[in-house]
Short mmCIF file of C-alpha atoms in Angstrom, two decimals:
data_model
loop_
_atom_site.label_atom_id
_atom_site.label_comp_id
_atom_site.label_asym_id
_atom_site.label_seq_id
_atom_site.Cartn_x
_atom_site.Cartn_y
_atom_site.Cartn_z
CA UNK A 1058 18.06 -4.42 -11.85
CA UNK A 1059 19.86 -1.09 -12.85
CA UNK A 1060 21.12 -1.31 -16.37
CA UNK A 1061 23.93 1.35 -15.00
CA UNK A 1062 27.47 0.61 -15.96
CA UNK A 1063 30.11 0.38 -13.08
CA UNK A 1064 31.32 3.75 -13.35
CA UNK A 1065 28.62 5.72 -14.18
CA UNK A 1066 26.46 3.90 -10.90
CA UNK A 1067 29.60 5.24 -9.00
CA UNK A 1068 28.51 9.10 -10.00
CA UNK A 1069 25.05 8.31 -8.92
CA UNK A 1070 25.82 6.97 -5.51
CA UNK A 1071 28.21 10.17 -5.19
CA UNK A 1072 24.22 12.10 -4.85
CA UNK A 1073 23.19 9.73 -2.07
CA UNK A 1074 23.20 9.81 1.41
CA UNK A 1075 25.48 6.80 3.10
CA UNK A 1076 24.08 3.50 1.89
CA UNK A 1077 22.80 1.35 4.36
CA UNK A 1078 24.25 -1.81 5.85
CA UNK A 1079 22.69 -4.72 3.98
CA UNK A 1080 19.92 -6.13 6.13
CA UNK A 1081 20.00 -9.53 7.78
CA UNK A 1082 17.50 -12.36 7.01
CA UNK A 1083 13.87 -11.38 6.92
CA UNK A 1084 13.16 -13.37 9.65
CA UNK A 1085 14.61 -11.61 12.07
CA UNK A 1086 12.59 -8.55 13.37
CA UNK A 1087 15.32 -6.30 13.89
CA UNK A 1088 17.10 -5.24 10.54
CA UNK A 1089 19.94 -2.89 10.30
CA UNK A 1090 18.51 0.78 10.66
CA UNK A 1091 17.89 2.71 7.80
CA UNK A 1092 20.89 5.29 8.20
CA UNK A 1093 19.62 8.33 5.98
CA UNK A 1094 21.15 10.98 7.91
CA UNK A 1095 18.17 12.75 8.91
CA UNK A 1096 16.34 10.24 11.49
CA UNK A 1097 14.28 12.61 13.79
CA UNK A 1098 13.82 15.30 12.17
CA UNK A 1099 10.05 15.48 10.57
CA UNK A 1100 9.94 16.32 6.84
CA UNK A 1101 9.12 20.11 6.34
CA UNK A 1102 5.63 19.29 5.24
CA UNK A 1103 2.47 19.74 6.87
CA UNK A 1104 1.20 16.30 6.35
CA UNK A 1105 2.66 12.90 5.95
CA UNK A 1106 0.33 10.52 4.74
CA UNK A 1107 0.60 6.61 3.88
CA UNK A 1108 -1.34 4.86 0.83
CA UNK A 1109 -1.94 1.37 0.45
CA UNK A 1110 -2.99 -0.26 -1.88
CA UNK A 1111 -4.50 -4.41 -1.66
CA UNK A 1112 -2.99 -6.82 -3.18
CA UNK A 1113 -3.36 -10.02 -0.76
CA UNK A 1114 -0.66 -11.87 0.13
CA UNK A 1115 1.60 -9.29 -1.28
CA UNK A 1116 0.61 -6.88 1.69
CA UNK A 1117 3.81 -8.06 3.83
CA UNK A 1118 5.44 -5.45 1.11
CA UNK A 1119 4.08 -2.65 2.86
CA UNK A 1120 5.04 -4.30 6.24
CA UNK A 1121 8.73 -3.65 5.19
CA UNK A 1122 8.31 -0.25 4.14
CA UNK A 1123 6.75 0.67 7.19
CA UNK A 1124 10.01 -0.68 8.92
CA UNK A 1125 12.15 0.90 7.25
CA UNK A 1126 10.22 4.58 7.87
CA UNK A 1127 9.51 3.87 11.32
CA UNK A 1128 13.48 3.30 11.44
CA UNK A 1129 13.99 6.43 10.13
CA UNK A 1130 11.46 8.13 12.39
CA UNK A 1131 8.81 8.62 9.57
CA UNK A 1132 5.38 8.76 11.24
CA UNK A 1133 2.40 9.11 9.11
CA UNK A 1134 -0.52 11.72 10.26
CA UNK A 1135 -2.79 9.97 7.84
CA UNK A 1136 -3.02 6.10 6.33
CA UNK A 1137 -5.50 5.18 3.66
CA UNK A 1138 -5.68 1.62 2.82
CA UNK A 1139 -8.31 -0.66 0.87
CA UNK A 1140 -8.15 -4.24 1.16
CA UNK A 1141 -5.01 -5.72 3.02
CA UNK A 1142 -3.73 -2.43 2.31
CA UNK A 1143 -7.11 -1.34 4.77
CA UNK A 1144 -5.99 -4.22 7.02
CA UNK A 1145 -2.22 -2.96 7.37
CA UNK A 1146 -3.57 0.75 8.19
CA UNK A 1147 -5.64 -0.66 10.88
CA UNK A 1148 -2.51 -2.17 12.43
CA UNK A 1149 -0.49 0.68 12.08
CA UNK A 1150 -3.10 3.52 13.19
CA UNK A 1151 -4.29 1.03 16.03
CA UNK A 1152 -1.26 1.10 17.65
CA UNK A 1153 1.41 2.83 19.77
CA UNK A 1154 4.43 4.06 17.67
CA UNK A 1155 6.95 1.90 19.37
CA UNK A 1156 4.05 -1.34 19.00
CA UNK A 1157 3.49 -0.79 14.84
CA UNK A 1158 6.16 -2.68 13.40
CA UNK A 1159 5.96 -5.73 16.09
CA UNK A 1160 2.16 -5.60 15.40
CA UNK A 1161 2.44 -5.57 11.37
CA UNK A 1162 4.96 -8.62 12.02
CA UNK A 1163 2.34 -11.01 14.83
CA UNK A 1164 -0.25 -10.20 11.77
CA UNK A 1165 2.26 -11.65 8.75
CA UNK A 1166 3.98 -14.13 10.88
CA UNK A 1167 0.24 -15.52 11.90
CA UNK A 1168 -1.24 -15.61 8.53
CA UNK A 1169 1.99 -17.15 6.66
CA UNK A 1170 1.79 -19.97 8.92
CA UNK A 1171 1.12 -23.44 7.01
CA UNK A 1172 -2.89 -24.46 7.63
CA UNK A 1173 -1.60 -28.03 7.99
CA UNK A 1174 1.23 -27.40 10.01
CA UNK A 1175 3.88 -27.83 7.71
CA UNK A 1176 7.22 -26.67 9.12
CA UNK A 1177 9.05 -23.43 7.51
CA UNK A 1178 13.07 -24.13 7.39
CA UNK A 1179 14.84 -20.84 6.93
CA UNK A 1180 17.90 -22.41 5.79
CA UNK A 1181 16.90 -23.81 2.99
CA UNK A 1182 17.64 -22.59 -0.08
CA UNK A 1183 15.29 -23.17 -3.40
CA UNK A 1184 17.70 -24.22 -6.38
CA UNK A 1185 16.10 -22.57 -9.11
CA UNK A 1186 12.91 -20.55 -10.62
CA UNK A 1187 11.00 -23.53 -11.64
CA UNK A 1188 11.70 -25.35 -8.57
CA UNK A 1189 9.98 -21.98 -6.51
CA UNK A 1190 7.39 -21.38 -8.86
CA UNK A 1191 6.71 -24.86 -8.28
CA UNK A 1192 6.56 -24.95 -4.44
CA UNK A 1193 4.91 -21.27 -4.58
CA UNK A 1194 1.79 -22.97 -6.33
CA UNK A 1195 1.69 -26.16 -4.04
CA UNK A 1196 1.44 -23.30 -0.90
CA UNK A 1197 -0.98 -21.29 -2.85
CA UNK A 1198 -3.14 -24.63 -3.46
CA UNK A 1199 -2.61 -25.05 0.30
CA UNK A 1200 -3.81 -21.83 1.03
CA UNK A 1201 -7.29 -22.43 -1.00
CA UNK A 1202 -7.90 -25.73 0.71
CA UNK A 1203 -6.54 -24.73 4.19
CA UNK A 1204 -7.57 -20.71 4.21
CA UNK A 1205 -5.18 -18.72 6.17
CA UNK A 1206 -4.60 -19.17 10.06
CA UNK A 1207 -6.18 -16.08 11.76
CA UNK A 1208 -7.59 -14.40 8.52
CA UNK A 1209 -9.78 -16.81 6.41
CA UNK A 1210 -11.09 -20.51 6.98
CA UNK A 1211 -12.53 -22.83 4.34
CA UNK A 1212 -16.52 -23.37 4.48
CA UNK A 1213 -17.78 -27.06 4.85
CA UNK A 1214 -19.73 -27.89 3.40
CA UNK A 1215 -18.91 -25.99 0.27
CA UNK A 1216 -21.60 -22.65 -0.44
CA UNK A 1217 -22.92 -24.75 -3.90
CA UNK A 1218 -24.32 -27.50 -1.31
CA UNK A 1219 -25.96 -25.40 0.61
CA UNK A 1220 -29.66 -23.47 -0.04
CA UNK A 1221 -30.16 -20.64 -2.22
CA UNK A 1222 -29.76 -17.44 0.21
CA UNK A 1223 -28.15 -18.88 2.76
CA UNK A 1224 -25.58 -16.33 4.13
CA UNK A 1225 -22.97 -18.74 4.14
CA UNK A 1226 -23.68 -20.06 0.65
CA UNK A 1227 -22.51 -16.46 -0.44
CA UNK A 1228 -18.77 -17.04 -0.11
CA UNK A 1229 -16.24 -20.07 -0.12
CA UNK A 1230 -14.48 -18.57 2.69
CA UNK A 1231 -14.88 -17.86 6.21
CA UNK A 1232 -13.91 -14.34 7.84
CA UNK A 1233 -14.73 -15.01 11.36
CA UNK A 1234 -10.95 -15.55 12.14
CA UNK A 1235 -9.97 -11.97 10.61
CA UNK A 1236 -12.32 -10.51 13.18
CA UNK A 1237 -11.16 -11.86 16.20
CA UNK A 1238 -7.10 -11.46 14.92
CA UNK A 1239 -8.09 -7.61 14.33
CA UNK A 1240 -9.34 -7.40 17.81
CA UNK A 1241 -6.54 -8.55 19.36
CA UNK A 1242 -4.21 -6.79 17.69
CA UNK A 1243 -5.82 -3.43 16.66
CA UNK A 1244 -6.66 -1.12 19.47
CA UNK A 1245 -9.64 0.71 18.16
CA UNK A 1246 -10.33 3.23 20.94
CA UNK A 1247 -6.85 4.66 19.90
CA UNK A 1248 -8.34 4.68 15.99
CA UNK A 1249 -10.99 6.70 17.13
CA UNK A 1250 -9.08 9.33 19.94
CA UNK A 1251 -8.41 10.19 16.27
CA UNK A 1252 -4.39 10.72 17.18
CA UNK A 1253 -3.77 9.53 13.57
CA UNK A 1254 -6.61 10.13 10.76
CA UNK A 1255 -7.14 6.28 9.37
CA UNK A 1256 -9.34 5.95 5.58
CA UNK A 1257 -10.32 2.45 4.53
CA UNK A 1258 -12.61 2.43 1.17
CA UNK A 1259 -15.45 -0.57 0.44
CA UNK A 1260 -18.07 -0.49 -2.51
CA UNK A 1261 -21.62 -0.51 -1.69
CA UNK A 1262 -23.11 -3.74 -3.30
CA UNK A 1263 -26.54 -2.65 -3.98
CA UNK A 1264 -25.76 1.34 -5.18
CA UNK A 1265 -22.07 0.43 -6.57
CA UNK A 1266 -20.97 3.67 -5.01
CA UNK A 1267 -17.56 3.97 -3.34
CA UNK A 1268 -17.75 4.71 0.38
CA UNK A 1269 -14.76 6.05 2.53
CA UNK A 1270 -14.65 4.91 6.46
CA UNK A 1271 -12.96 7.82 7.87
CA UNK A 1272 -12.09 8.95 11.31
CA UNK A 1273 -13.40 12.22 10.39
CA UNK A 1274 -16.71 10.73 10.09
CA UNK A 1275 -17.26 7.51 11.03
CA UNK A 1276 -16.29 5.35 14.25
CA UNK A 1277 -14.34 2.72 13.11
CA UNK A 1278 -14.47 -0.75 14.24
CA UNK A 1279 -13.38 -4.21 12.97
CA UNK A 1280 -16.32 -4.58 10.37
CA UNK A 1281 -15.36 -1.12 8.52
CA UNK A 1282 -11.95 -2.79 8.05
CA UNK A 1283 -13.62 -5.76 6.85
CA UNK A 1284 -15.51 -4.28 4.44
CA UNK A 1285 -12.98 -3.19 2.57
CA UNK A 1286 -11.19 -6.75 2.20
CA UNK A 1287 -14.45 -8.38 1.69
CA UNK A 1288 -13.67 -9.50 -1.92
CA UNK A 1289 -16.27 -11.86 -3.38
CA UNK A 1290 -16.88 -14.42 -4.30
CA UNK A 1291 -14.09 -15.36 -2.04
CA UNK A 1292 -15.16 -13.96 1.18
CA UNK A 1293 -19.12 -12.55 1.79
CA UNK A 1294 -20.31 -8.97 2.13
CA UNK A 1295 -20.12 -7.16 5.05
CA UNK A 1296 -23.03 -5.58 6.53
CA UNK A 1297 -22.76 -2.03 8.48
CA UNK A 1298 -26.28 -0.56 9.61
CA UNK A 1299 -28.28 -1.94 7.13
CA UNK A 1300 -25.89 -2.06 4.42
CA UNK A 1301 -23.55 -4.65 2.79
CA UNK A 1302 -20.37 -4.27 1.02
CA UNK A 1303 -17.51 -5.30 -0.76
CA UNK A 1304 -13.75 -4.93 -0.96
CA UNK A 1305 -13.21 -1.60 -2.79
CA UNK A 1306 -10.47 -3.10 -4.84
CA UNK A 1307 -13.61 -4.12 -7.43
CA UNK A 1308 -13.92 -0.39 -8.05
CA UNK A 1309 -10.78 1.08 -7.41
CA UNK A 1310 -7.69 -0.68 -5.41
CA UNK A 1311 -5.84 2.82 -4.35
CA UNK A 1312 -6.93 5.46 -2.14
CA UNK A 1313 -4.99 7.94 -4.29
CA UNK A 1314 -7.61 10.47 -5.63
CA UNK A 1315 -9.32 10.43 -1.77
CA UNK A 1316 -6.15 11.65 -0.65
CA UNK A 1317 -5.34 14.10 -3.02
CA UNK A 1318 -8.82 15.37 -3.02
CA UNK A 1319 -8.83 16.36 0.73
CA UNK A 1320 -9.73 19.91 2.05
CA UNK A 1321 -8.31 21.98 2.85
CA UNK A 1322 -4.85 20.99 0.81
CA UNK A 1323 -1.49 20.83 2.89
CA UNK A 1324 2.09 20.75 1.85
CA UNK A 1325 1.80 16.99 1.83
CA UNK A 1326 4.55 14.11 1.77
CA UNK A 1327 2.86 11.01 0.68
CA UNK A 1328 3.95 7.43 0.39
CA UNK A 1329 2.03 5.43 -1.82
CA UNK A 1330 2.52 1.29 -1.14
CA UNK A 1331 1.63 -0.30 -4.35
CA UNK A 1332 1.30 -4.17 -5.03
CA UNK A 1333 1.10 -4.06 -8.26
CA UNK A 1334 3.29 -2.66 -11.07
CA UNK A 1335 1.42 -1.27 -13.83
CA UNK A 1336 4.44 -1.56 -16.13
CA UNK A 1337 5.94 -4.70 -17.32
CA UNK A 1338 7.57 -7.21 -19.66
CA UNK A 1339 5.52 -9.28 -22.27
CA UNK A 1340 4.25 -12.47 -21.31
CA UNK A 1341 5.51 -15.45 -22.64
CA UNK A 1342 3.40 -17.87 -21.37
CA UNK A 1343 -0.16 -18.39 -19.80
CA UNK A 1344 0.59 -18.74 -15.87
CA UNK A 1345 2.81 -15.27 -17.15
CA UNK A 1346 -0.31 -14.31 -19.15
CA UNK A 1347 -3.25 -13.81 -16.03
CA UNK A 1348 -0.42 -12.37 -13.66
CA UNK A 1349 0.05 -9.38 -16.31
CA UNK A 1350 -3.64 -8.63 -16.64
CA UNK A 1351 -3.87 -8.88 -12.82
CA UNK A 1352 -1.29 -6.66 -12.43
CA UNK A 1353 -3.49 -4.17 -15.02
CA UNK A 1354 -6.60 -4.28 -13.60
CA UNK A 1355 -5.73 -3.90 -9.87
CA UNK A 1356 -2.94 -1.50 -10.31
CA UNK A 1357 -5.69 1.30 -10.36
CA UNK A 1358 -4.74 3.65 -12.78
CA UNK A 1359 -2.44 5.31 -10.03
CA UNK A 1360 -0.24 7.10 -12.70
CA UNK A 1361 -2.79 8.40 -14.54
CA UNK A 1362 -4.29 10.12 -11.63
CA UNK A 1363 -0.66 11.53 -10.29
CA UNK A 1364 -0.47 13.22 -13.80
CA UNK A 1365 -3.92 14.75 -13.82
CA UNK A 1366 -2.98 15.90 -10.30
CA UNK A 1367 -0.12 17.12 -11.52
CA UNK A 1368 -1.44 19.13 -13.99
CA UNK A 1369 -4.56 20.60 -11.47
CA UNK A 1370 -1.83 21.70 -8.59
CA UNK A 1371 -0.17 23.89 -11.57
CA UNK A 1372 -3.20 25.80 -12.45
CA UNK A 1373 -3.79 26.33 -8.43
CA UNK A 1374 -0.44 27.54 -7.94
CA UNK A 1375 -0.51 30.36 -11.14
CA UNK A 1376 -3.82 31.05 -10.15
CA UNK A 1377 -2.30 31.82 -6.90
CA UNK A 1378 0.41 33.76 -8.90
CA UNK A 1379 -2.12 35.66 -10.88
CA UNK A 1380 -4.06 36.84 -7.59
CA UNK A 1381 -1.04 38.46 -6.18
CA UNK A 1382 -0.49 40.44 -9.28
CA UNK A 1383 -4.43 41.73 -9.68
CA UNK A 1384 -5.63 45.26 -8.38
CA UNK A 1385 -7.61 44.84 -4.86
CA UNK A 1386 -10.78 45.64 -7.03
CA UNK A 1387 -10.39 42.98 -9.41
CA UNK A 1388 -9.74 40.32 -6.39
CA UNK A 1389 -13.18 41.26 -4.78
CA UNK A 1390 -15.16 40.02 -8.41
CA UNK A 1391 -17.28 37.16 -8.04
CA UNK A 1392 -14.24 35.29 -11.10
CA UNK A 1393 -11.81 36.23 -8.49
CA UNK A 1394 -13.38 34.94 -5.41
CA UNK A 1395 -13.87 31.69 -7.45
CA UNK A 1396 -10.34 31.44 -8.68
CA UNK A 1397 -9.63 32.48 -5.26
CA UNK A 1398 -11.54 29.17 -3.48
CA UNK A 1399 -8.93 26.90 -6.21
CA UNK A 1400 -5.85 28.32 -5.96
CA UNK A 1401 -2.97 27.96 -3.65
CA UNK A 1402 1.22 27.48 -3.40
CA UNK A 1403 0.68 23.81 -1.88
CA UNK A 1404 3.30 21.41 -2.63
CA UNK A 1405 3.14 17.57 -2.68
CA UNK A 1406 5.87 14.66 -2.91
CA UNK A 1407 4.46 11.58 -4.09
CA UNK A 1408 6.57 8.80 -3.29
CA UNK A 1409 5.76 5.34 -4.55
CA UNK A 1410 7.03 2.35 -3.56
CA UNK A 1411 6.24 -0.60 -6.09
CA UNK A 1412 6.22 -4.03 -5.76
CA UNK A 1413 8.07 -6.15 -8.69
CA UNK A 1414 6.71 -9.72 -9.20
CA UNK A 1415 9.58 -12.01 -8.99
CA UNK A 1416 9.91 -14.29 -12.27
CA UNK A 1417 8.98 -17.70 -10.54
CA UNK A 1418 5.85 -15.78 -8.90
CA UNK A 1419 2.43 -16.95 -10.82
CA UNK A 1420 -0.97 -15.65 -11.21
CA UNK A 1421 -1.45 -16.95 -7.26
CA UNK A 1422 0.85 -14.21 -6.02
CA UNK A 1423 -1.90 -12.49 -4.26
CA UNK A 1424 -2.95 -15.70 -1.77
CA UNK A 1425 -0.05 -17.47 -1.83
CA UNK A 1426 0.59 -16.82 2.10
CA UNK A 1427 3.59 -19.26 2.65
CA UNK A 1428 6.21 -18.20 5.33
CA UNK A 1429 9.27 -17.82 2.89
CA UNK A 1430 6.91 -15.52 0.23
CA UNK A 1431 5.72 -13.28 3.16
CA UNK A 1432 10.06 -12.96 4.54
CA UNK A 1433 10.58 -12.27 0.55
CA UNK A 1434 8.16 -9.82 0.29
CA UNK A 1435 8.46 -8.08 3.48
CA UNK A 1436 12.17 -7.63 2.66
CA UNK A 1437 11.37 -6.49 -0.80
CA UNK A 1438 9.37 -3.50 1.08
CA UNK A 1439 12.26 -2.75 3.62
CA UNK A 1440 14.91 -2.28 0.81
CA UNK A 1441 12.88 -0.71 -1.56
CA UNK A 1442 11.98 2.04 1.17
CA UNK A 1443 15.77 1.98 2.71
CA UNK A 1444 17.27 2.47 -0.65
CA UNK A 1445 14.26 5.37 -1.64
CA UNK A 1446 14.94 7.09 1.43
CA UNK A 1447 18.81 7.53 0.25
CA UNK A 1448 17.99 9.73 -2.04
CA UNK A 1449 17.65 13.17 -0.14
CA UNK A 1450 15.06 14.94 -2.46
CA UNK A 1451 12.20 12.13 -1.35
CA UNK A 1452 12.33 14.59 2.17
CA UNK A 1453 12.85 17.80 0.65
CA UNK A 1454 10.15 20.30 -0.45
CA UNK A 1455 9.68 20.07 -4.12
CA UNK A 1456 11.13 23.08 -6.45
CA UNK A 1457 8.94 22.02 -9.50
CA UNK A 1458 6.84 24.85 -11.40
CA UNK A 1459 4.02 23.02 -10.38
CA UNK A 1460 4.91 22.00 -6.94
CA UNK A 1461 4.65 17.99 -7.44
CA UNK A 1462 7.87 15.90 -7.16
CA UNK A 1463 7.21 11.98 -7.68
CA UNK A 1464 9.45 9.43 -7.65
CA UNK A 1465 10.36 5.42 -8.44
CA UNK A 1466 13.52 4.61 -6.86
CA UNK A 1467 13.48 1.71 -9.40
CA UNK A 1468 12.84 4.44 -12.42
CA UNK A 1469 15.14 6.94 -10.60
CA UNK A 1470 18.73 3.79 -10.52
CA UNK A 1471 17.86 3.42 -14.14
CA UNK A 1472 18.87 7.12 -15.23
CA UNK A 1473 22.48 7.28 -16.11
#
């Protein structure tokens, strides 16, 4: 919450574009439209790229955000994803524009349902924190019994009953489901025609090594996406020619640095879907205690690497600066050449979107996939992106010395 007072969150809003009318319940597919003023009109950038980052359950975030830009008439060139965040890409760069968000939405609204059938009742309203925390871990024990209808399926008998080696003694879950949900809703011919450039990243078991799927290099197909939710001991290894792997979210949950790393640069507008907030409060008890560390270990570093990028795209851009300014003999040295290959006036906005644990939301946050959670979260995405999106900077080319604007709508209602 913004720790503004009345009139001084008055001045702010004075810097905004229009605010947007509040949103009706997450259950319904249509929301009000994002009204930023600038619908149509593609962000002066060369590149607009998504990144998303796994998290589990908490994926239906990044459903909501990709509402609320598709609303606007954001369309991503690129999406990077690893885990669900891999799975989310898929739906998105596997379909038609106009077919994303109804796609994201048959994914969530299949996996949230209950595996024993038990109803979902909008109306009702949960009294208090305890009482949701409560029924949040009775769904989450569902969901390890029960699995997840059209992603994961409980293995019987259970893997330590059954002989050493056995494939299916190498996870307690079943994937088969994900498989045939990805095929029906992921066209992967259109992945492939290479319209939109889709990333998913998986860890090699037996080197360790990080491994990109890429439409620049690889044909992509319903085991690459796989791979990179294939999170043991949970669910098994995938294998692709020869080789198995795991969900790259055991070596690094964020496709960040793959991103940023790309050549040759572009004046790039990224949004970067996170699950999990790196900041946070002190726990003050134990179920508080393993969602903290979670949120530490899986939140990837992400600022670390913006800063370090930061500080990189500066040196490029006086580099750049410094080559204008040297004789034409100098510039034909061997030193210049080299400074020459690093530098250039590239700009990037990096725009994160961050998912806030609610207080009554345990250390099961990331497979609890009830029906209310995934409407909660999805709607967490949508206003986090609707409200970012007010703010007209997020759009506009950065005027920074070093050409990197980021931004935390959460950080930015917090400055008075």
């Amino acid at each position: 919450m913004s720790n503004l007072q009345p009139k001084q969150r008055a001045s702010r809003r004075d810097e905004l574009a229009p605010e947007p009318a509040a949103a009706p319940h997450a259950t319904e597919l249509d929301y009000a439209r994002v009204k930023t003023g600038r619908a149509g009109t593609r962000p002066p950038f060369e590149r607009v790229t998504l990144i998303l980052q796994g998290g589990g359950a908490l994926g239906a975030y990044q459903g909501g955000v990709y509402q609320a830009l598709a609303e606007a008439k954001i369309h991503p060139d690129w999406v990077a994803g690893i885990s669900i965040g891999a799975i989310n890409s898929a739906l998105i760069a596997g379909n038609a524009p106009e077919k994303r968000v109804e796609r994201l939405r048959e994914f969530w609204e299949t996996v949230s349902r209950s595996p024993f059938g038990v109803p979902y009742f909008a109306w009702h309203k949960i009294a208090s924190d305890l009482n949701h925390r409560i029924i949040n871990m009775m769904r989450s024990f569902g969901t390890l019994l029960g699995g997840a209808p059209g992603f994961f399926a409980l293995r019987l008998p259970p893997p330590y009953l059954l002989p050493p080696n056995d494939f299916e003694a190498l996870s307690f879950y079943d994937v088969t489901p994900l498989r045939a949900t990805l095929e029906r809703l992921v066209d992967f011919d259109r992945i492939n025609a290479g319209e939109m450039r889709l990333s998913v990243g998986a860890v090699n078991v037996k080197s360790g090594n990080f491994i990109y799927f890429d439409t620049t290099t690889h044909k992509i197909s319903p085991k690459h996406v796989m791979a990179s939710g294939s999170l043991p001991p949970g669910f098994p290894a995938t294998e692709i020619d020869g080789e198995y792997y795991w969900d790259g979210g055991v070596l690094s949950n964020a496709p960040l640095q793959w991103v940023l790393d790309d050549r040759p640069r572009k004046d790039t507008l990224i949004f970067q879907l996170d699950l999990w907030n790196a900041r946070g409060e002190l726990p003050r008890d134990l179920m508080a205690i393993d969602r903290r560390q979670k949120e530490i270990r899986f939140s990837s570093r992400t600022r670390l690497a913006t800063d370090h990028f930061r500080k990189l795209q500066h040196m490029r851009r006086l580099g750049a600066t410094l080559l204008a300014k040297m004789p034409e003999e100098l510039r034909r040295t061997p030193e210049a050449k080299m400074l020459a290959a690093e530098a250039d006036e590239k700009v990037y906005n990096i725009i994160q979107l961050i998912y806030r644990a609610r207080t009554y939301e345990g250390t099961s946050m990331d497979y609890e996939f009830s029906r209310r959670t995934m409407e909660e979260h999805w709607k967490a995405g949508y206003d986090d992106a609707s409200r970012t999106l007010r703010f007209p900077k997020v759009l506009q080319r950065p005027e920074e010395l070093d050409g990197v604007f980021t931004f935390d709508v959460a950080s930015e209602e917090r400055r008075p």
